[in-house]
Short mmCIF file of C-alpha atoms in Angstrom, two decimals:
data_model
loop_
_atom_site.label_atom_id
_atom_site.label_comp_id
_atom_site.label_asym_id
_atom_site.label_seq_id
_atom_site.Cartn_x
_atom_site.Cartn_y
_atom_site.Cartn_z
CA UNK A 253 25.26 -11.51 18.56
CA UNK A 254 21.67 -11.11 17.41
CA UNK A 255 20.03 -7.94 16.20
CA UNK A 256 17.87 -5.96 18.62
CA UNK A 257 14.15 -5.61 17.93
CA UNK A 258 14.45 -1.97 16.83
CA UNK A 259 16.99 -2.85 14.14
CA UNK A 260 14.89 -5.79 12.94
CA UNK A 261 11.86 -3.52 12.59
CA UNK A 262 13.89 -1.00 10.58
CA UNK A 263 15.22 -3.74 8.28
CA UNK A 264 11.71 -5.13 7.66
CA UNK A 265 10.30 -1.67 6.86
CA UNK A 266 13.25 -0.82 4.58
CA UNK A 267 12.92 -4.08 2.64
CA UNK A 268 9.20 -3.38 2.21
CA UNK A 269 10.00 0.10 0.87
CA UNK A 270 12.43 -1.35 -1.69
CA UNK A 271 9.90 -3.92 -2.89
CA UNK A 272 7.21 -1.26 -3.24
CA UNK A 273 9.57 1.03 -5.16
CA UNK A 274 10.05 -1.69 -7.78
CA UNK A 275 6.32 -2.37 -7.70
CA UNK A 276 5.37 1.16 -8.82
CA UNK A 277 7.12 0.60 -12.15
CA UNK A 278 5.85 -2.92 -12.77
CA UNK A 279 2.33 -1.70 -11.98
CA UNK A 280 2.67 1.24 -14.36
CA UNK A 281 3.50 -1.22 -17.13
CA UNK A 282 0.60 -3.49 -16.16
CA UNK A 283 -1.87 -0.60 -16.37
CA UNK A 284 -1.03 0.40 -19.96
CA UNK A 285 -4.26 0.02 -21.91
CA UNK A 286 -5.84 -2.00 -19.08
CA UNK A 287 -8.83 -1.49 -16.82
CA UNK A 288 -7.50 -0.16 -13.51
CA UNK A 289 -10.07 -1.91 -11.34
CA UNK A 290 -9.79 -5.24 -13.18
CA UNK A 291 -5.99 -5.09 -12.95
CA UNK A 292 -6.33 -4.40 -9.22
CA UNK A 293 -8.51 -7.50 -8.86
CA UNK A 294 -5.95 -9.75 -10.52
CA UNK A 295 -2.96 -8.32 -8.62
CA UNK A 296 -4.82 -8.67 -5.33
CA UNK A 297 -5.84 -12.26 -6.14
CA UNK A 298 -2.30 -13.38 -6.99
CA UNK A 299 -0.90 -11.48 -4.01
CA UNK A 300 -3.41 -13.13 -1.65
CA UNK A 301 -2.66 -16.61 -2.98
CA UNK A 302 1.11 -16.19 -2.66
CA UNK A 303 1.06 -14.64 0.82
CA UNK A 304 -1.40 -17.25 2.11
CA UNK A 305 0.77 -20.08 0.76
CA UNK A 306 3.82 -18.63 2.52
CA UNK A 307 1.92 -17.95 5.74
CA UNK A 308 0.53 -21.48 5.94
CA UNK A 309 4.05 -22.92 5.90
CA UNK A 310 5.04 -20.78 8.89
CA UNK A 311 1.91 -19.98 10.91
CA UNK A 312 -0.34 -22.63 12.53
CA UNK A 313 -3.93 -22.55 11.20
CA UNK A 314 -5.22 -21.54 14.64
CA UNK A 315 -3.33 -18.25 14.30
CA UNK A 316 -5.60 -17.25 11.41
CA UNK A 317 -8.62 -17.02 13.72
CA UNK A 318 -9.12 -13.58 15.33
CA UNK A 319 -9.08 -13.83 19.12
CA UNK A 320 -11.59 -11.03 19.64
CA UNK A 321 -14.25 -9.11 17.76
CA UNK A 322 -12.06 -6.01 17.97
CA UNK A 323 -9.12 -7.63 16.16
CA UNK A 324 -11.51 -9.00 13.52
CA UNK A 325 -12.89 -5.51 12.90
CA UNK A 326 -9.41 -4.02 12.55
CA UNK A 327 -8.45 -6.84 10.20
CA UNK A 328 -11.44 -6.14 7.94
CA UNK A 329 -10.76 -2.40 8.05
CA UNK A 330 -7.11 -2.99 7.08
CA UNK A 331 -8.25 -5.06 4.10
CA UNK A 332 -10.82 -2.52 2.94
CA UNK A 333 -8.80 0.66 3.52
CA UNK A 334 -5.38 -0.61 2.45
CA UNK A 335 -5.77 -3.55 0.08
CA UNK A 336 -8.96 -2.43 -1.64
CA UNK A 337 -9.42 1.34 -1.50
CA UNK A 338 -5.83 2.56 -1.20
CA UNK A 339 -4.49 0.25 -3.89
CA UNK A 340 -7.24 1.21 -6.32
CA UNK A 341 -6.79 4.97 -5.98
CA UNK A 342 -3.01 4.61 -5.98
CA UNK A 343 -3.11 2.67 -9.25
CA UNK A 344 -5.26 5.40 -10.78
CA UNK A 345 -2.68 7.96 -9.61
CA UNK A 346 0.16 5.91 -11.14
CA UNK A 347 -1.73 5.65 -14.42
CA UNK A 348 -2.41 9.39 -14.62
CA UNK A 349 0.68 10.94 -13.02
CA UNK A 350 3.36 8.26 -13.32
CA UNK A 351 5.36 6.76 -10.44
CA UNK A 352 7.65 9.77 -10.01
CA UNK A 353 4.74 11.96 -8.91
CA UNK A 354 2.14 9.54 -7.58
CA UNK A 355 4.53 7.79 -5.19
CA UNK A 356 5.94 10.87 -3.39
CA UNK A 357 2.44 12.25 -2.79
CA UNK A 358 1.17 8.90 -1.54
CA UNK A 359 4.27 8.58 0.62
CA UNK A 360 3.25 11.61 2.66
CA UNK A 361 1.07 9.26 4.70
CA UNK A 362 3.35 9.25 7.81
CA UNK A 363 1.73 12.60 8.63
CA UNK A 364 -1.65 10.86 8.83
CA UNK A 365 -0.15 7.91 10.69
CA UNK A 366 1.47 10.18 13.29
CA UNK A 367 -1.87 11.81 14.12
CA UNK A 368 -3.76 8.50 14.07
CA UNK A 369 -1.15 6.71 16.20
CA UNK A 370 -1.23 9.48 18.79
CA UNK A 371 -5.02 9.27 19.03
CA UNK A 372 -5.54 5.49 18.76
CA UNK A 373 -2.31 3.94 20.05
CA UNK A 374 -0.97 6.57 22.43
CA UNK A 375 2.27 6.81 20.41
CA UNK A 376 3.24 10.45 20.88
CA UNK A 377 5.60 11.73 18.16
CA UNK A 378 8.99 12.94 19.37
CA UNK A 379 10.41 16.35 18.36
CA UNK A 380 12.66 14.56 15.85
CA UNK A 381 9.67 12.82 14.27
CA UNK A 382 7.76 16.12 14.08
CA UNK A 383 10.75 17.82 12.43
CA UNK A 384 10.99 15.00 9.90
CA UNK A 385 7.28 15.28 9.08
CA UNK A 386 7.64 19.02 8.47
CA UNK A 387 10.54 18.38 6.08
CA UNK A 388 8.46 15.70 4.35
CA UNK A 389 5.57 18.15 3.90
CA UNK A 390 7.95 20.69 2.38
CA UNK A 391 9.23 18.12 -0.12
CA UNK A 392 5.68 17.19 -1.13
CA UNK A 393 4.92 20.88 -1.75
CA UNK A 394 7.85 21.13 -4.17
CA UNK A 395 6.70 18.01 -6.02
CA UNK A 396 3.16 19.31 -6.44
CA UNK A 397 4.48 22.59 -7.88
CA UNK A 398 6.81 20.84 -10.35
CA UNK A 399 6.14 20.84 -14.07
CA UNK A 400 3.81 18.01 -15.16
CA UNK A 401 5.39 15.01 -16.84
CA UNK A 402 4.55 13.74 -20.28
CA UNK A 403 1.35 11.76 -20.68
CA UNK A 404 1.51 8.16 -21.79
CA UNK A 405 0.74 7.54 -25.50
CA UNK A 406 -3.02 7.34 -25.98
CA UNK A 407 -3.79 8.96 -22.64
CA UNK A 408 -5.34 12.44 -22.38
CA UNK A 409 -3.18 15.19 -20.89
CA UNK A 410 -6.11 17.40 -19.87
CA UNK A 411 -6.09 19.25 -16.52
CA UNK A 412 -9.08 17.20 -15.35
CA UNK A 413 -7.23 13.94 -16.10
CA UNK A 414 -4.22 15.02 -14.06
CA UNK A 415 -6.31 16.60 -11.31
CA UNK A 416 -7.98 13.25 -10.75
CA UNK A 417 -4.51 11.73 -10.47
CA UNK A 418 -3.45 14.28 -7.84
CA UNK A 419 -6.68 13.71 -5.90
CA UNK A 420 -6.15 9.94 -5.97
CA UNK A 421 -2.53 10.33 -4.80
CA UNK A 422 -3.71 12.48 -1.87
CA UNK A 423 -6.45 9.95 -1.05
CA UNK A 424 -3.78 7.23 -1.09
CA UNK A 425 -1.80 9.06 1.58
CA UNK A 426 -4.85 9.35 3.80
CA UNK A 427 -5.89 5.72 3.36
CA UNK A 428 -2.35 4.37 3.86
CA UNK A 429 -1.95 6.48 6.99
CA UNK A 430 -5.17 5.23 8.58
CA UNK A 431 -4.64 1.62 7.48
CA UNK A 432 -1.24 1.50 9.18
CA UNK A 433 -3.04 1.80 12.52
CA UNK A 434 -5.50 -0.95 11.59
CA UNK A 435 -2.64 -3.30 10.66
CA UNK A 436 -0.83 -2.64 13.94
CA UNK A 437 -3.99 -3.13 16.02
CA UNK A 438 -4.79 -6.41 14.26
CA UNK A 439 -1.19 -7.64 14.60
CA UNK A 440 -1.37 -7.21 18.38
CA UNK A 441 -3.46 -10.39 18.64
CA UNK A 442 -2.72 -12.26 15.40
CA UNK A 443 0.51 -13.34 13.75
CA UNK A 444 1.56 -10.60 11.28
CA UNK A 445 1.68 -13.06 8.37
CA UNK A 446 -1.86 -14.19 9.16
CA UNK A 447 -2.95 -10.55 9.27
CA UNK A 448 -1.38 -9.93 5.86
CA UNK A 449 -3.02 -12.98 4.28
CA UNK A 450 -6.48 -12.35 5.70
CA UNK A 451 -6.41 -8.63 4.91
CA UNK A 452 -5.46 -9.46 1.31
CA UNK A 453 -8.47 -11.73 0.90
CA UNK A 454 -10.77 -9.09 2.37
CA UNK A 455 -9.34 -6.51 -0.03
CA UNK A 456 -9.59 -8.87 -2.98
CA UNK A 457 -13.27 -9.59 -2.25
CA UNK A 458 -14.06 -5.88 -1.93
CA UNK A 459 -12.39 -4.94 -5.23
CA UNK A 460 -13.89 -7.93 -7.04
CA UNK A 461 -17.39 -6.83 -6.03
CA UNK A 462 -16.60 -3.24 -7.04
CA UNK A 463 -15.32 -4.41 -10.44
CA UNK A 464 -18.51 -6.35 -11.13
CA UNK A 465 -20.53 -3.25 -10.39
CA UNK A 466 -18.37 -0.41 -11.76
CA UNK A 467 -16.49 -1.98 -14.67
CA UNK A 468 -18.03 -5.31 -15.72
CA UNK A 469 -16.70 -4.98 -19.27
CA UNK A 470 -13.18 -3.86 -18.33
CA UNK A 471 -10.35 -5.45 -20.32
CA UNK A 472 -6.85 -6.51 -19.29
CA UNK A 473 -4.70 -7.14 -22.40
CA UNK A 474 -2.44 -10.18 -22.57
CA UNK A 475 0.69 -8.01 -22.54
CA UNK A 476 -0.22 -6.87 -19.01
CA UNK A 477 -0.13 -10.31 -17.43
CA UNK A 478 3.61 -10.64 -16.91
CA UNK A 479 3.63 -7.22 -15.27
CA UNK A 480 0.65 -8.20 -13.11
CA UNK A 481 2.58 -11.29 -11.97
CA UNK A 482 5.69 -9.23 -11.18
CA UNK A 483 3.58 -6.67 -9.33
CA UNK A 484 1.97 -9.39 -7.23
CA UNK A 485 5.41 -10.81 -6.38
CA UNK A 486 6.63 -7.38 -5.22
CA UNK A 487 3.54 -6.97 -3.07
CA UNK A 488 4.06 -10.47 -1.68
CA UNK A 489 7.46 -9.39 -0.40
CA UNK A 490 6.36 -5.96 0.81
CA UNK A 491 3.07 -6.52 2.63
CA UNK A 492 4.22 -9.23 5.12
CA UNK A 493 7.46 -7.38 5.90
CA UNK A 494 5.53 -4.14 6.41
CA UNK A 495 3.11 -5.85 8.81
CA UNK A 496 5.95 -7.59 10.67
CA UNK A 497 7.71 -4.24 11.18
CA UNK A 498 4.76 -2.99 13.26
CA UNK A 499 5.48 -5.63 15.90
CA UNK A 500 8.98 -4.22 16.48
CA UNK A 501 8.81 -0.41 16.19
CA UNK A 502 6.34 2.47 16.42
CA UNK A 503 3.70 2.76 13.69
CA UNK A 504 4.87 6.23 12.66
CA UNK A 505 8.44 4.92 12.26
CA UNK A 506 7.29 2.04 10.07
CA UNK A 507 5.29 4.37 7.85
CA UNK A 508 8.12 6.91 7.73
CA UNK A 509 10.63 4.28 6.58
CA UNK A 510 8.17 2.84 4.06
CA UNK A 511 7.61 6.35 2.73
CA UNK A 512 11.25 6.51 1.58
CA UNK A 513 10.18 4.63 -1.56
CA UNK A 514 10.61 7.75 -3.78
CA UNK A 515 14.34 7.67 -3.01
CA UNK A 516 14.58 4.37 -4.88
CA UNK A 517 12.33 5.38 -7.80
#
């Protein structure tokens, strides 16, 4: 007896959450003494190559061509908001706050997704979903009020340094929440694996251009490369599964399940 579509969607979203939970630690190691934006470029490049290679073995080339201008726009927006902007600010938050604080704040994004899905997709949240979002907001409040963790060796522990980390974690939640809608809209006309691959290349191009402008002399030490490779592998598992989940269950449910990452950290 096969699994129903709802269960498949839950399994995909849960597997993505597990992969991302591991990713937060590998990325923290990759960022030690490294340029954040240059590290983001390399992770995105490896991630795009791996996902594209997998997608091409499963998806016909014709499925990589957007069927309408609307789906192409949503695809580009998913790449810019999620792969480029959200990843960059999230990595800054990891560097300055550590995974235990950056991830829970970023994982508050189902609140943004619930509002966006109601407005753009007509997915009205149920009373149970609303209750869960209120509980999530309460947990985030406790995390923000917790005592700050220890700074990494060689990193400043000034209030401004940490405040930037908190701001980036909050921006991550907003960007992830909005991008979830863009991924679902794009996946309505394109195969989810094709959406993942194309969005990754859009995000890579955007961050590469930003790196050339904002941090042309940024350095990534050799010790970071194995962690960059591991981070890219985790993202290669997570991103396609996350996108696939949108084709089976509501966007707010996908984001809510993916936001359970702090439970595994």
